[in-house]
Amino acid sequence: MLPLMKQAPKPHLFSMSLEELRQWLADRNLARFGADQIYNWLYKNWTTDPILWTNVAKKTREAMLAELDLEVPKVVWQGLSRDGTRKFLVRMLDGKTVETVAIAAEDRLTLCISSQVGCAIGCTFCHTGTMGLTRNLSAGEIVGQFVAVTQWLKTNVNHEARLSNIVYMGQGEPLHNFDEVKKSAIVFLEEKGIALSQRKVTLSTSGLVPQIKKLWDFPPVNIAISLHAAHNDVRTELMPINKAFDLDRLFEAIRTIPLKARRRITYEYILIAGLNDRQEDIDGLLKLLDLETSKVNIIPFNEYPESKFKRPSDTHIRWFQKQLLDQGHTCTVRITKGDDILAACGQLKSKEDALNLWN
């Protein structure tokens, strides 16, 4: 007896750009303008049930229900930090979970979004790196995190809540999943949909050189490079990817990134006591970084269970920053948020038993 053919998964509505949705409708002899109406329902009204799309033709809704996946990933747990940060455990349709973090500030609400289940890079300072990689997320699952968290916030916190910024800095290496992350960015930037500004979307990478050289084909969002060391021996200890793409190759690739006028590349630098916080590390950074096109974001190390590294003192963090400022570099220190619920940078790690971690 022949084995049954496995049915191909339906394409997800959230994966489709506005133009792709227009073409999908046209291919079925349905009105193209229906795509604009649907985008308005999805990303302006946050209404994902087609039954409620009262101005969308019945035939269009029936076709979508039959041929597209319209399910929203589910928020199965959320934790609130003392500083207002919220961490969400979001479950995909296959049961896999990722963590997504909403970070509140006076003038914005930023979603730190995941691009993979786990991560293959294996950075030794990162909790996610201990998971290994399970799979990539689809564009629909990436956008779905945004939709799920927005709906949760509007229902449970404030019906006027609006996520204003996105950073691709959750679980996973975004450039390992280049095509799906690119598709999700196109959806986030669409003016008739979520309509985020290019300046309010930041793509972070650990330094995948071949993919960095493809950024000319990516929407012109902010770029952040996870640098974390100014010398190859230290960077290799922290980031095994440096064995394949050392600092020389990394900066050669960075120079190919197209920058708009007055744009800079952010270099993220996790500061770890006794390892990359010395005068020689400052000297190395000054040699590596171009004054006009770079800014440094110091991230004091966020400790987590079983981590072997330590956070420097606040006094030492300020000293490190001052050395760069005194040489004319733009240098900020990231305010730690959400560390009490393991939601800070480098602390994310979703597990099958994650629901039990906080009970």
XYZ file of C-alpha atoms in Angstrom:
359
model
C 0.000 0.000 0.000
C 1.405 3.379 -0.993
C 1.938 5.877 1.839
C -0.486 8.764 1.982
C 0.775 11.987 0.450
C 1.381 14.654 3.077
C -0.722 17.712 2.325
C 1.327 20.859 1.759
C 0.701 23.551 4.378
C -1.467 26.449 3.337
C 0.320 29.755 2.780
C -0.249 32.114 5.701
C -2.068 35.375 5.163
C 0.402 37.214 7.420
C 3.245 36.184 5.099
C 1.751 38.040 2.150
C 2.712 41.569 1.193
C -0.086 43.832 0.057
C 0.928 43.426 -3.587
C 1.143 39.626 -3.228
C -2.350 39.571 -1.747
C -3.676 41.742 -4.572
C -2.179 39.346 -7.117
C -3.507 36.312 -5.219
C -7.013 37.751 -5.484
C -6.592 38.689 -9.149
C -5.451 35.147 -9.987
C -8.838 33.944 -8.689
C -10.821 36.582 -10.560
C -11.522 38.400 -7.306
C -11.310 42.166 -6.869
C -7.750 43.366 -6.233
C -8.953 46.210 -3.997
C -10.133 43.565 -1.542
C -6.506 43.238 -0.448
C -6.486 46.848 0.766
C -9.685 46.222 2.732
C -8.226 43.067 4.277
C -4.985 44.822 5.238
C -7.065 47.506 6.932
C -8.978 44.920 8.953
C -5.836 43.010 9.899
C -3.358 45.767 10.673
C -5.452 48.842 11.476
C -8.384 47.227 13.306
C -6.511 44.064 14.407
C -9.543 41.987 13.452
C -8.397 38.586 12.198
C -11.767 36.812 11.911
C -12.995 37.059 8.272
C -16.605 36.769 9.422
C -16.252 40.289 10.840
C -14.856 41.792 7.623
C -18.205 43.259 6.666
C -17.042 45.198 3.601
C -15.093 42.295 2.062
C -16.940 40.272 -0.581
C -18.263 36.901 0.556
C -16.499 35.086 -2.314
C -13.200 36.630 -1.249
C -13.642 35.522 2.356
C -14.646 32.017 1.272
C -11.576 31.698 -0.964
C -9.292 32.827 1.824
C -10.801 30.447 4.357
C -10.398 27.584 1.899
C -6.871 28.289 0.682
C -5.009 30.364 3.276
C -3.939 29.846 6.859
C -5.541 32.588 8.960
C -4.629 31.346 12.445
C -2.928 33.733 14.869
C -0.104 32.345 17.044
C -1.281 32.091 20.644
C 0.043 33.927 23.683
C 0.146 31.112 26.244
C 1.930 33.004 29.018
C 3.035 36.532 29.824
C 5.144 37.949 32.613
C 5.330 41.550 33.806
C 8.639 42.995 34.987
C 8.909 45.579 37.746
C 9.976 48.098 35.068
C 6.935 47.507 32.831
C 8.598 45.138 30.360
C 6.395 42.224 29.344
C 7.654 38.859 28.153
C 5.325 36.678 26.098
C 5.543 32.979 25.378
C 4.000 32.587 21.928
C 2.979 29.171 20.599
C 2.999 28.425 16.879
C 0.543 26.075 15.188
C 2.955 23.122 15.415
C 3.307 23.619 19.173
C 6.769 25.187 19.053
C 7.194 28.266 21.233
C 9.256 31.443 21.087
C 9.662 34.330 23.476
C 8.758 37.866 22.445
C 9.332 40.949 24.587
C 7.452 44.276 24.686
C 9.668 47.029 26.077
C 7.970 50.222 27.209
C 9.585 53.666 27.177
C 8.087 57.135 27.509
C 7.730 57.716 23.780
C 7.562 54.226 22.311
C 6.617 50.588 22.770
C 9.169 48.280 21.174
C 8.654 44.619 20.319
C 11.765 42.450 20.469
C 10.797 39.764 17.999
C 12.109 36.239 17.362
C 13.086 34.963 13.919
C 13.868 31.319 14.768
C 12.953 28.641 17.293
C 16.299 28.517 19.067
C 19.536 29.618 17.433
C 22.466 27.926 15.694
C 25.081 30.604 16.422
C 25.849 29.412 19.959
C 27.131 32.665 21.494
C 28.524 31.711 24.894
C 27.005 34.718 26.694
C 23.473 34.096 25.374
C 20.824 31.896 26.980
C 19.158 31.259 23.608
C 22.477 29.917 22.340
C 22.207 26.952 24.711
C 19.046 25.754 22.915
C 20.459 24.967 19.498
C 18.338 25.563 16.425
C 14.992 23.812 16.003
C 13.713 25.583 12.884
C 13.224 28.896 11.140
C 10.047 30.869 11.625
C 7.985 31.734 8.574
C 7.250 35.353 7.746
C 3.690 34.657 8.866
C 4.924 33.478 12.264
C 7.164 36.531 12.644
C 4.338 38.925 11.770
C 2.040 36.710 13.829
C 4.019 37.523 16.989
C 3.326 41.215 16.386
C -0.374 40.563 15.791
C -0.740 38.239 18.793
C 0.975 40.629 21.204
C -0.958 43.640 19.870
C -4.268 41.823 20.328
C -3.250 40.716 23.839
C -2.248 44.245 24.871
C -5.445 45.780 23.473
C -7.575 43.192 25.276
C -5.745 43.035 28.595
C -3.944 46.359 29.104
C -5.164 49.261 26.973
C -7.368 49.132 23.902
C -5.305 51.984 22.431
C -1.973 50.177 22.910
C 0.231 50.373 19.812
C 3.601 48.798 19.159
C 5.695 51.547 17.568
C 9.089 49.888 17.035
C 10.488 46.470 16.164
C 13.909 45.034 16.855
C 14.830 41.665 15.345
C 16.777 40.809 18.497
C 14.742 37.989 20.004
C 15.564 34.313 19.573
C 17.523 33.367 16.481
C 19.907 34.911 13.962
C 17.729 36.942 11.562
C 20.104 36.631 8.615
C 20.061 32.829 8.944
C 16.434 33.234 7.896
C 17.011 36.024 5.377
C 14.087 35.497 2.987
C 11.368 35.105 5.639
C 12.682 37.995 7.736
C 12.767 40.164 4.607
C 9.150 39.255 3.791
C 8.086 40.109 7.339
C 9.860 43.487 7.167
C 7.975 44.338 3.962
C 4.686 43.651 5.785
C 5.717 45.742 8.803
C 6.630 48.711 6.604
C 3.558 48.672 4.330
C 1.875 52.088 4.638
C -1.619 50.642 4.229
C -0.955 48.101 6.968
C 1.158 48.253 10.118
C 2.995 51.244 8.626
C 6.135 51.285 10.752
C 8.790 53.811 9.781
C 12.050 52.408 8.389
C 13.807 54.205 11.248
C 11.737 52.274 13.778
C 12.759 48.815 12.574
C 16.178 47.425 13.507
C 17.731 44.271 12.078
C 20.475 42.731 14.215
C 23.038 40.162 13.107
C 25.913 38.276 14.688
C 27.913 38.726 11.499
C 26.918 36.306 8.741
C 29.159 37.726 6.037
C 27.443 36.260 2.914
C 24.047 37.543 4.080
C 25.420 40.950 5.106
C 26.564 41.334 1.501
C 22.924 40.767 0.449
C 21.551 43.644 2.535
C 21.337 45.788 -0.607
C 18.272 43.610 -1.320
C 16.676 44.220 2.095
C 14.330 47.083 3.024
C 16.420 50.049 4.270
C 15.921 49.578 8.011
C 18.395 50.219 10.823
C 21.275 47.729 11.007
C 22.875 46.550 14.244
C 25.995 44.385 14.341
C 26.604 42.157 17.362
C 30.299 42.942 17.748
C 31.033 42.287 21.446
C 34.823 42.197 21.057
C 37.544 44.145 19.279
C 40.037 41.270 19.071
C 39.583 37.960 17.264
C 40.618 35.736 20.177
C 38.045 37.267 22.524
C 35.317 37.386 19.873
C 35.884 33.726 19.006
C 35.511 32.820 22.690
C 32.216 34.691 22.846
C 30.934 33.995 19.332
C 32.010 30.795 17.550
C 30.880 32.338 14.245
C 34.080 34.411 14.384
C 36.028 31.285 13.387
C 34.314 31.390 10.001
C 33.984 35.158 9.647
C 36.683 36.981 11.580
C 36.817 40.723 12.167
C 38.617 41.478 8.898
C 35.994 39.630 6.842
C 33.170 41.070 8.925
C 34.209 44.689 8.411
C 34.897 44.077 4.730
C 31.261 42.972 4.425
C 29.975 45.837 6.575
C 31.513 48.328 4.162
C 29.159 46.985 1.456
C 26.014 47.895 3.426
C 24.172 50.739 1.667
C 23.606 53.556 4.168
C 21.173 56.398 3.630
C 22.322 59.929 4.442
C 22.768 60.543 8.172
C 22.327 56.846 8.949
C 24.793 54.927 11.089
C 25.406 51.286 11.888
C 24.957 50.382 15.534
C 27.593 48.130 17.065
C 26.240 46.184 20.011
C 28.822 45.477 22.658
C 27.918 43.247 25.602
C 30.260 44.324 28.398
C 31.562 41.389 30.454
C 33.696 41.843 33.551
C 37.367 41.030 33.009
C 36.942 39.822 29.433
C 36.155 42.641 26.988
C 36.072 45.689 29.277
C 39.788 46.567 29.360
C 41.758 49.509 27.983
C 43.097 47.288 25.203
C 39.503 46.573 24.166
C 38.783 50.295 23.951
C 41.921 50.784 21.858
C 40.801 47.979 19.549
C 37.361 49.516 19.093
C 38.861 52.882 18.228
C 40.884 51.232 15.454
C 37.923 49.257 14.085
C 35.112 51.788 14.043
C 34.575 54.654 11.640
C 33.688 57.816 13.538
C 31.170 59.084 10.974
C 29.158 55.933 10.266
C 29.098 54.063 13.579
C 27.617 54.282 17.026
C 28.269 51.958 19.944
C 25.555 50.563 22.187
C 27.059 49.120 25.369
C 24.927 46.340 26.846
C 25.954 45.429 30.409
C 25.938 41.633 30.610
C 22.640 40.235 31.890
C 23.286 37.216 34.071
C 21.096 34.116 33.869
C 21.130 30.703 35.600
C 24.316 28.729 34.806
C 26.013 31.701 33.097
C 29.766 31.819 33.701
C 30.188 35.531 32.983
C 29.676 38.524 35.277
C 28.415 42.052 34.793
C 30.915 44.888 35.397
C 30.202 47.475 38.081
C 28.211 50.553 37.102
C 31.308 52.665 37.740
C 33.346 50.586 35.302
C 30.573 50.680 32.689
C 30.542 54.491 32.841
C 34.349 54.567 32.589
C 34.283 52.378 29.463
C 31.658 54.593 27.854
C 33.598 57.773 28.691
C 36.717 56.537 26.910
C 34.764 56.241 23.661
C 32.885 59.509 24.144
C 36.138 61.359 24.786
C 37.376 60.220 21.355
C 34.298 61.640 19.644
C 32.316 58.408 19.228
C 28.583 58.213 19.764
C 28.209 55.727 22.606
C 25.158 54.828 24.670
C 24.572 52.382 27.500
C 21.438 50.299 27.155
C 19.192 50.502 30.186
C 18.601 46.972 31.429
C 14.928 46.084 31.280
C 13.085 42.906 32.167
C 16.020 41.122 33.832
C 13.852 40.056 36.785
C 11.753 37.906 34.410
C 14.701 36.838 32.208
C 13.496 39.117 29.415
C 16.641 41.221 29.024
C 19.147 40.945 26.175
C 20.689 37.466 26.069
C 18.240 35.937 28.552
C 15.553 34.518 26.248
C 15.090 30.767 26.189
C 11.741 29.164 25.433
C 11.293 25.582 26.583
C 8.470 23.094 26.369
C 8.037 23.435 30.139
C 8.351 27.234 30.088
C 4.849 27.610 31.474
C 6.057 25.987 34.683
C 9.077 28.254 35.136
C 7.063 31.125 36.543
C 4.394 29.289 38.554
